[in-house]
């Protein structure tokens, strides 16, 4: 028996499908091919959730095609079982409603368990699916500061710091303490773990582990200004010997990360090169979190303690020294830099009036200009 002729567009689609899919060959499927256990569990969650939803989507799409073909106007063979007055079937109603309900229950249970198990603040309990973590093992701490527009990584236990380069040993639990200098960013290494926000005046946490040596790229997943496009950093996961050699290379740097170096580093810049610091101020990260890395600023922790104790009295209303955290006397922009940009905040002291020509600055992303855009 001869087969009916297919529509003319079917062979065309069959032959053009590989060509249409060719651009996808250049895609980086790093989220679907992670190298860290947390990212692996997140990938599995995506796949399982998608599969559960397809249990409904695929049959529904198939039935749409079946009914359209079966009961089309030109199919006279279906006239015998066509009943336009039919409107109810208990068995069909049970099938239609029970299947989605069961899938929603499964998705809800899966989401509930995964939400708690993959909580970024939850310490890890395993290296991978077959290896548990000894509760006595202390995770490696990495302090992360999102700057404009670069990343600062401080290793407090090792006494070193880097700019735009993150290195981790494999099969070692890591705890990231994350904050930002001025505006909100989002710390994200796709092959390692999910993203977590970096916010000024706050500290967020992310626990992760790298399971195999890999070289990748981390970035900010939250728009934060003109230099956001280039706010990326190199990510390296190495075995213990490779990591120890990397630490030795960083410690060999003669540059020390103190408050003055941090204040210079925190000024907005784009495409910042990788930098190493062989020594660091052990209290710098806490000062950044408390918005007081600049000499003379009062820390948020101190002010909150005063408030908890009932305040400092009426006389404190006139004690404003050290309480200016925003433009132009912020911990990033020096007073001398406030009017160097072409766009100066209109409320900044010394800002040009309506009849003054704006100051000329050859750097389109100077500190004052960048923060004027943020405002």
Short mmCIF file of C-alpha atoms in Angstrom, two decimals:
data_model
loop_
_atom_site.label_atom_id
_atom_site.label_comp_id
_atom_site.label_asym_id
_atom_site.label_seq_id
_atom_site.Cartn_x
_atom_site.Cartn_y
_atom_site.Cartn_z
CA UNK A 1 0.00 0.00 0.00
CA UNK A 2 1.51 3.32 -0.98
CA UNK A 3 2.16 5.99 1.63
CA UNK A 4 0.34 9.32 1.27
CA UNK A 5 2.46 12.18 0.06
CA UNK A 6 3.93 14.37 2.83
CA UNK A 7 3.47 18.13 2.72
CA UNK A 8 6.22 19.89 0.80
CA UNK A 9 7.57 21.64 3.90
CA UNK A 10 8.33 18.37 5.75
CA UNK A 11 11.42 17.40 3.68
CA UNK A 12 12.59 21.01 3.77
CA UNK A 13 12.38 21.08 7.57
CA UNK A 14 14.12 17.71 7.83
CA UNK A 15 17.11 18.86 5.78
CA UNK A 16 17.34 22.35 7.28
CA UNK A 17 17.13 21.26 10.94
CA UNK A 18 20.90 20.61 11.28
CA UNK A 19 21.63 23.98 9.73
CA UNK A 20 19.23 25.78 12.05
CA UNK A 21 20.76 24.01 15.07
CA UNK A 22 24.36 24.76 14.01
CA UNK A 23 24.59 28.07 15.95
CA UNK A 24 23.89 26.17 19.17
CA UNK A 25 27.14 24.25 18.71
CA UNK A 26 29.04 27.32 19.89
CA UNK A 27 27.04 27.66 23.10
CA UNK A 28 28.76 27.06 26.42
CA UNK A 29 26.54 24.62 28.31
CA UNK A 30 28.43 25.20 31.55
CA UNK A 31 25.25 25.21 33.67
CA UNK A 32 24.42 21.75 32.31
CA UNK A 33 28.04 20.56 32.68
CA UNK A 34 29.17 21.86 36.10
CA UNK A 35 32.30 20.95 38.04
CA UNK A 36 31.02 21.57 41.58
CA UNK A 37 28.65 19.41 43.63
CA UNK A 38 26.22 22.25 44.41
CA UNK A 39 25.97 23.17 40.74
CA UNK A 40 25.50 19.48 39.90
CA UNK A 41 22.54 19.24 42.28
CA UNK A 42 21.06 22.43 40.81
CA UNK A 43 21.44 21.00 37.31
CA UNK A 44 19.71 17.78 38.39
CA UNK A 45 16.90 19.85 39.89
CA UNK A 46 16.39 21.62 36.56
CA UNK A 47 16.38 18.34 34.62
CA UNK A 48 14.02 16.54 37.01
CA UNK A 49 11.59 19.49 37.12
CA UNK A 50 11.61 19.74 33.33
CA UNK A 51 11.00 16.00 32.96
CA UNK A 52 8.06 16.11 35.37
CA UNK A 53 6.45 18.97 33.48
CA UNK A 54 7.01 17.24 30.15
CA UNK A 55 4.91 14.33 31.43
CA UNK A 56 1.94 16.64 30.90
CA UNK A 57 3.20 18.86 28.10
CA UNK A 58 4.12 16.08 25.67
CA UNK A 59 0.82 14.12 25.91
CA UNK A 60 -1.19 17.34 25.63
CA UNK A 61 0.70 18.47 22.53
CA UNK A 62 0.38 14.98 21.03
CA UNK A 63 -3.37 14.90 21.72
CA UNK A 64 -3.81 18.32 20.13
CA UNK A 65 -2.31 16.98 16.92
CA UNK A 66 -4.26 13.70 17.20
CA UNK A 67 -7.66 15.36 17.63
CA UNK A 68 -6.95 17.89 14.90
CA UNK A 69 -6.08 15.10 12.48
CA UNK A 70 -8.71 12.62 13.66
CA UNK A 71 -11.69 14.96 13.58
CA UNK A 72 -10.79 17.20 10.67
CA UNK A 73 -13.61 18.04 8.30
CA UNK A 74 -12.20 15.93 5.46
CA UNK A 75 -11.92 12.75 7.54
CA UNK A 76 -15.28 11.09 6.81
CA UNK A 77 -14.29 7.87 8.62
CA UNK A 78 -14.59 9.67 11.96
CA UNK A 79 -18.25 10.52 11.44
CA UNK A 80 -19.36 7.23 13.01
CA UNK A 81 -17.84 7.96 16.45
CA UNK A 82 -18.35 11.73 16.43
CA UNK A 83 -20.81 12.75 19.15
CA UNK A 84 -21.33 16.54 19.33
CA UNK A 85 -23.69 16.19 22.33
CA UNK A 86 -21.09 14.42 24.51
CA UNK A 87 -19.96 16.62 27.40
CA UNK A 88 -18.94 14.45 30.39
CA UNK A 89 -16.91 11.39 31.31
CA UNK A 90 -16.06 10.60 34.93
CA UNK A 91 -13.06 8.49 34.00
CA UNK A 92 -11.70 11.16 31.68
CA UNK A 93 -12.25 13.88 34.30
CA UNK A 94 -10.31 11.84 36.89
CA UNK A 95 -7.46 11.33 34.44
CA UNK A 96 -7.36 14.99 33.40
CA UNK A 97 -7.26 16.30 36.97
CA UNK A 98 -5.33 13.59 38.81
CA UNK A 99 -2.26 13.57 36.55
CA UNK A 100 -1.47 17.31 36.88
CA UNK A 101 -2.26 17.18 40.60
CA UNK A 102 0.23 14.37 41.17
CA UNK A 103 2.89 16.21 39.19
CA UNK A 104 2.30 19.42 41.18
CA UNK A 105 2.64 17.44 44.42
CA UNK A 106 5.92 15.93 43.20
CA UNK A 107 7.24 19.32 42.09
CA UNK A 108 6.22 20.90 45.39
CA UNK A 109 7.96 18.20 47.43
CA UNK A 110 11.07 18.41 45.24
CA UNK A 111 11.17 22.21 45.52
CA UNK A 112 10.68 22.13 49.29
CA UNK A 113 13.51 19.66 49.87
CA UNK A 114 15.87 21.35 47.41
CA UNK A 115 15.20 24.82 48.78
CA UNK A 116 16.48 23.76 52.20
CA UNK A 117 19.20 21.41 50.97
CA UNK A 118 20.67 23.96 48.54
CA UNK A 119 20.30 26.98 50.83
CA UNK A 120 23.43 29.12 50.16
CA UNK A 121 23.87 29.70 53.90
CA UNK A 122 23.73 25.99 54.75
CA UNK A 123 27.17 24.44 55.40
CA UNK A 124 27.99 21.53 53.13
CA UNK A 125 27.53 17.98 54.36
CA UNK A 126 29.19 16.23 51.42
CA UNK A 127 31.98 16.63 48.89
CA UNK A 128 30.04 14.76 46.22
CA UNK A 129 27.31 12.15 45.97
CA UNK A 130 29.57 9.43 47.44
CA UNK A 131 31.78 11.36 49.88
CA UNK A 132 30.59 12.91 53.13
CA UNK A 133 32.36 15.78 54.88
CA UNK A 134 33.89 15.24 58.29
CA UNK A 135 32.06 17.67 60.63
CA UNK A 136 35.44 18.62 62.10
CA UNK A 137 36.73 19.90 58.75
CA UNK A 138 36.82 23.70 58.63
CA UNK A 139 35.90 25.18 55.24
CA UNK A 140 38.23 27.53 53.42
CA UNK A 141 36.96 31.11 53.85
CA UNK A 142 37.06 33.52 50.92
CA UNK A 143 35.90 37.10 51.48
CA UNK A 144 34.44 38.64 48.32
CA UNK A 145 33.99 42.37 47.72
CA UNK A 146 32.17 43.59 44.62
CA UNK A 147 33.77 46.86 43.54
CA UNK A 148 33.06 49.22 40.63
CA UNK A 149 33.72 47.32 38.37
CA UNK A 150 35.99 44.56 39.56
CA UNK A 151 36.12 41.78 42.14
CA UNK A 152 38.32 41.64 45.23
CA UNK A 153 38.99 38.24 46.85
CA UNK A 154 40.53 38.07 50.32
CA UNK A 155 41.79 34.82 51.83
CA UNK A 156 41.92 35.72 55.56
CA UNK A 157 43.38 32.40 56.69
CA UNK A 158 46.18 32.66 54.13
CA UNK A 159 46.76 36.39 54.49
CA UNK A 160 46.56 37.08 50.76
CA UNK A 161 44.20 38.82 48.34
CA UNK A 162 43.64 39.04 44.59
CA UNK A 163 41.77 41.20 42.12
CA UNK A 164 39.73 39.51 39.36
CA UNK A 165 41.12 36.03 40.02
CA UNK A 166 39.59 33.33 42.20
CA UNK A 167 41.44 30.08 42.86
CA UNK A 168 40.14 27.15 44.90
CA UNK A 169 41.50 23.72 45.86
CA UNK A 170 39.45 20.75 44.69
CA UNK A 171 37.43 18.65 47.13
CA UNK A 172 37.71 21.27 49.87
CA UNK A 173 34.53 22.94 51.22
CA UNK A 174 34.55 26.70 50.70
CA UNK A 175 32.56 29.43 52.45
CA UNK A 176 32.21 32.74 50.63
CA UNK A 177 31.49 35.86 52.70
CA UNK A 178 30.20 38.39 50.20
CA UNK A 179 29.60 42.15 50.29
CA UNK A 180 29.78 45.19 47.98
CA UNK A 181 31.39 48.60 48.19
CA UNK A 182 28.71 50.85 46.67
CA UNK A 183 25.89 49.21 44.71
CA UNK A 184 24.31 45.77 44.56
CA UNK A 185 25.94 43.11 42.40
CA UNK A 186 25.52 39.35 42.10
CA UNK A 187 28.40 36.89 42.57
CA UNK A 188 28.06 33.98 40.12
CA UNK A 189 30.40 31.17 39.04
CA UNK A 190 28.12 28.93 36.92
CA UNK A 191 30.17 25.73 37.15
CA UNK A 192 30.61 26.05 40.93
CA UNK A 193 27.27 27.07 42.49
CA UNK A 194 24.29 29.37 42.12
CA UNK A 195 24.44 33.14 42.30
CA UNK A 196 24.14 35.16 45.50
CA UNK A 197 23.73 38.92 45.82
CA UNK A 198 26.49 41.23 47.05
CA UNK A 199 25.05 44.27 48.84
CA UNK A 200 26.74 47.24 50.55
CA UNK A 201 26.44 47.23 54.32
CA UNK A 202 25.45 43.55 54.35
CA UNK A 203 27.20 40.20 54.28
CA UNK A 204 25.76 37.25 52.39
CA UNK A 205 27.16 33.72 52.31
CA UNK A 206 27.57 30.96 49.79
CA UNK A 207 28.89 27.44 50.45
CA UNK A 208 30.36 25.45 47.58
CA UNK A 209 32.95 22.86 46.61
CA UNK A 210 34.94 22.26 43.43
CA UNK A 211 35.21 18.60 42.50
CA UNK A 212 37.65 18.68 39.59
CA UNK A 213 40.32 20.97 38.12
CA UNK A 214 38.78 23.48 35.74
CA UNK A 215 39.32 26.96 34.37
CA UNK A 216 36.31 29.20 33.90
CA UNK A 217 34.86 32.67 34.28
CA UNK A 218 32.81 34.28 37.01
CA UNK A 219 30.81 37.47 36.65
CA UNK A 220 28.17 39.72 38.10
CA UNK A 221 24.63 38.66 37.25
CA UNK A 222 23.11 41.99 38.32
CA UNK A 223 23.48 45.21 36.33
CA UNK A 224 25.48 47.74 38.34
CA UNK A 225 26.48 50.58 36.07
CA UNK A 226 28.51 51.56 33.02
CA UNK A 227 31.35 49.08 33.61
CA UNK A 228 29.10 46.09 34.25
CA UNK A 229 29.93 44.44 30.91
CA UNK A 230 33.56 43.84 31.85
CA UNK A 231 32.94 42.92 35.49
CA UNK A 232 34.34 39.41 35.10
CA UNK A 233 37.02 37.41 36.86
CA UNK A 234 39.03 34.29 36.19
CA UNK A 235 38.10 31.14 38.10
CA UNK A 236 40.52 28.28 38.70
CA UNK A 237 39.95 25.01 40.53
CA UNK A 238 43.22 23.15 41.15
CA UNK A 239 44.47 20.12 43.02
CA UNK A 240 46.19 20.69 46.35
CA UNK A 241 49.69 20.92 44.86
CA UNK A 242 48.58 23.40 42.21
CA UNK A 243 46.70 25.51 44.76
CA UNK A 244 49.69 25.60 47.12
CA UNK A 245 51.88 26.75 44.23
CA UNK A 246 49.34 29.47 43.37
CA UNK A 247 49.26 30.65 47.01
CA UNK A 248 53.07 30.82 47.05
CA UNK A 249 53.00 32.94 43.87
CA UNK A 250 50.52 35.37 45.41
CA UNK A 251 52.48 35.60 48.66
CA UNK A 252 55.57 36.49 46.67
CA UNK A 253 53.94 39.81 45.79
CA UNK A 254 55.42 42.72 47.71
CA UNK A 255 52.17 44.72 47.57
CA UNK A 256 50.10 44.86 50.75
CA UNK A 257 46.34 45.40 50.79
CA UNK A 258 45.80 48.03 53.49
CA UNK A 259 43.10 50.70 53.87
CA UNK A 260 44.80 53.23 51.59
CA UNK A 261 45.36 50.66 48.83
CA UNK A 262 41.73 49.52 49.14
CA UNK A 263 40.41 53.08 48.85
CA UNK A 264 42.41 53.57 45.67
CA UNK A 265 41.32 50.18 44.34
CA UNK A 266 37.65 50.84 45.09
CA UNK A 267 37.45 53.83 42.76
CA UNK A 268 35.45 52.97 39.62
CA UNK A 269 37.46 51.50 36.75
CA UNK A 270 36.88 49.11 33.88
CA UNK A 271 38.81 46.08 32.62
CA UNK A 272 40.98 46.02 35.74
CA UNK A 273 43.94 43.63 35.35
CA UNK A 274 44.59 40.74 37.72
CA UNK A 275 46.49 41.87 40.81
CA UNK A 276 48.06 39.99 43.74
CA UNK A 277 48.56 41.13 47.32
CA UNK A 278 51.03 39.20 49.47
CA UNK A 279 49.64 40.58 52.74
CA UNK A 280 46.28 42.02 53.83
CA UNK A 281 44.73 44.01 56.65
CA UNK A 282 42.88 41.32 58.68
CA UNK A 283 40.12 43.79 59.63
CA UNK A 284 39.56 45.23 56.15
CA UNK A 285 36.58 43.07 55.17
CA UNK A 286 34.70 43.84 58.39
CA UNK A 287 35.36 47.53 57.80
CA UNK A 288 33.95 47.28 54.27
CA UNK A 289 30.84 45.49 55.53
CA UNK A 290 30.37 48.17 58.22
CA UNK A 291 30.94 50.98 55.67
CA UNK A 292 33.93 52.39 57.52
CA UNK A 293 37.13 51.57 55.59
CA UNK A 294 37.93 55.29 55.32
CA UNK A 295 39.63 56.87 58.36
CA UNK A 296 37.18 58.89 60.46
CA UNK A 297 34.04 57.03 59.44
CA UNK A 298 31.91 55.50 62.16
CA UNK A 299 31.13 51.82 61.64
CA UNK A 300 27.57 50.58 61.29
CA UNK A 301 28.17 48.04 64.05
CA UNK A 302 29.04 50.83 66.47
CA UNK A 303 25.97 52.85 65.53
CA UNK A 304 23.68 49.83 65.87
CA UNK A 305 25.12 49.12 69.31
CA UNK A 306 24.43 52.72 70.34
CA UNK A 307 20.84 52.40 69.11
CA UNK A 308 20.43 49.10 70.95
CA UNK A 309 21.56 50.78 74.18
CA UNK A 310 18.93 53.50 73.79
CA UNK A 311 20.79 56.14 71.81
CA UNK A 312 23.56 58.60 72.62
CA UNK A 313 21.41 61.47 73.91
CA UNK A 314 20.19 64.74 72.39
CA UNK A 315 23.68 66.11 72.04
CA UNK A 316 24.46 63.40 69.47
CA UNK A 317 22.18 65.12 66.95
CA UNK A 318 25.00 67.57 66.20
CA UNK A 319 27.72 64.93 66.02
CA UNK A 320 27.65 64.30 62.27
CA UNK A 321 31.37 63.81 61.77
CA UNK A 322 32.04 60.36 60.40
CA UNK A 323 28.43 59.79 59.35
CA UNK A 324 28.73 60.72 55.68
CA UNK A 325 28.72 57.48 53.70
CA UNK A 326 27.25 58.54 50.37
CA UNK A 327 28.46 60.83 47.59
CA UNK A 328 30.52 62.99 47.66
CA UNK A 329 32.32 61.99 50.88
CA UNK A 330 31.86 58.24 50.49
CA UNK A 331 34.46 55.58 51.19
CA UNK A 332 35.06 55.37 47.41
CA UNK A 333 35.08 58.97 46.16
CA UNK A 334 37.45 61.39 47.82
CA UNK A 335 36.33 64.96 48.43
CA UNK A 336 38.91 66.19 45.91
CA UNK A 337 37.43 63.92 43.21
CA UNK A 338 33.81 64.90 43.57
CA UNK A 339 33.59 67.37 40.68
CA UNK A 340 36.02 65.82 38.20
CA UNK A 341 33.35 64.07 36.18
CA UNK A 342 31.39 65.59 33.35
CA UNK A 343 28.19 64.76 35.22
CA UNK A 344 28.29 66.02 38.78
CA UNK A 345 25.51 65.31 41.22
CA UNK A 346 23.40 68.48 41.37
CA UNK A 347 23.34 68.46 45.17
CA UNK A 348 27.11 68.11 45.55
CA UNK A 349 28.90 71.09 47.08
CA UNK A 350 30.65 73.05 44.38
CA UNK A 351 28.59 71.62 41.54
CA UNK A 352 28.46 73.93 38.49
CA UNK A 353 25.44 76.16 38.22
CA UNK A 354 23.22 76.56 35.15
CA UNK A 355 25.53 79.20 33.64
CA UNK A 356 28.80 77.35 34.22
CA UNK A 357 30.51 75.12 31.74
CA UNK A 358 30.93 71.54 33.00
CA UNK A 359 34.40 70.40 33.94
CA UNK A 360 36.26 68.53 31.22
CA UNK A 361 37.42 65.02 32.02
CA UNK A 362 39.04 62.74 29.48
CA UNK A 363 38.04 59.67 31.48
CA UNK A 364 34.38 58.93 30.65
CA UNK A 365 34.00 56.72 33.71
CA UNK A 366 35.53 58.78 36.48
CA UNK A 367 34.39 58.33 40.04
CA UNK A 368 31.98 61.24 40.23
CA UNK A 369 30.53 60.46 36.80
CA UNK A 370 29.94 56.82 37.69
CA UNK A 371 28.18 57.62 40.93
CA UNK A 372 26.11 60.31 39.28
CA UNK A 373 24.86 57.58 36.94
CA UNK A 374 24.14 55.30 39.90
CA UNK A 375 22.04 57.96 41.52
#
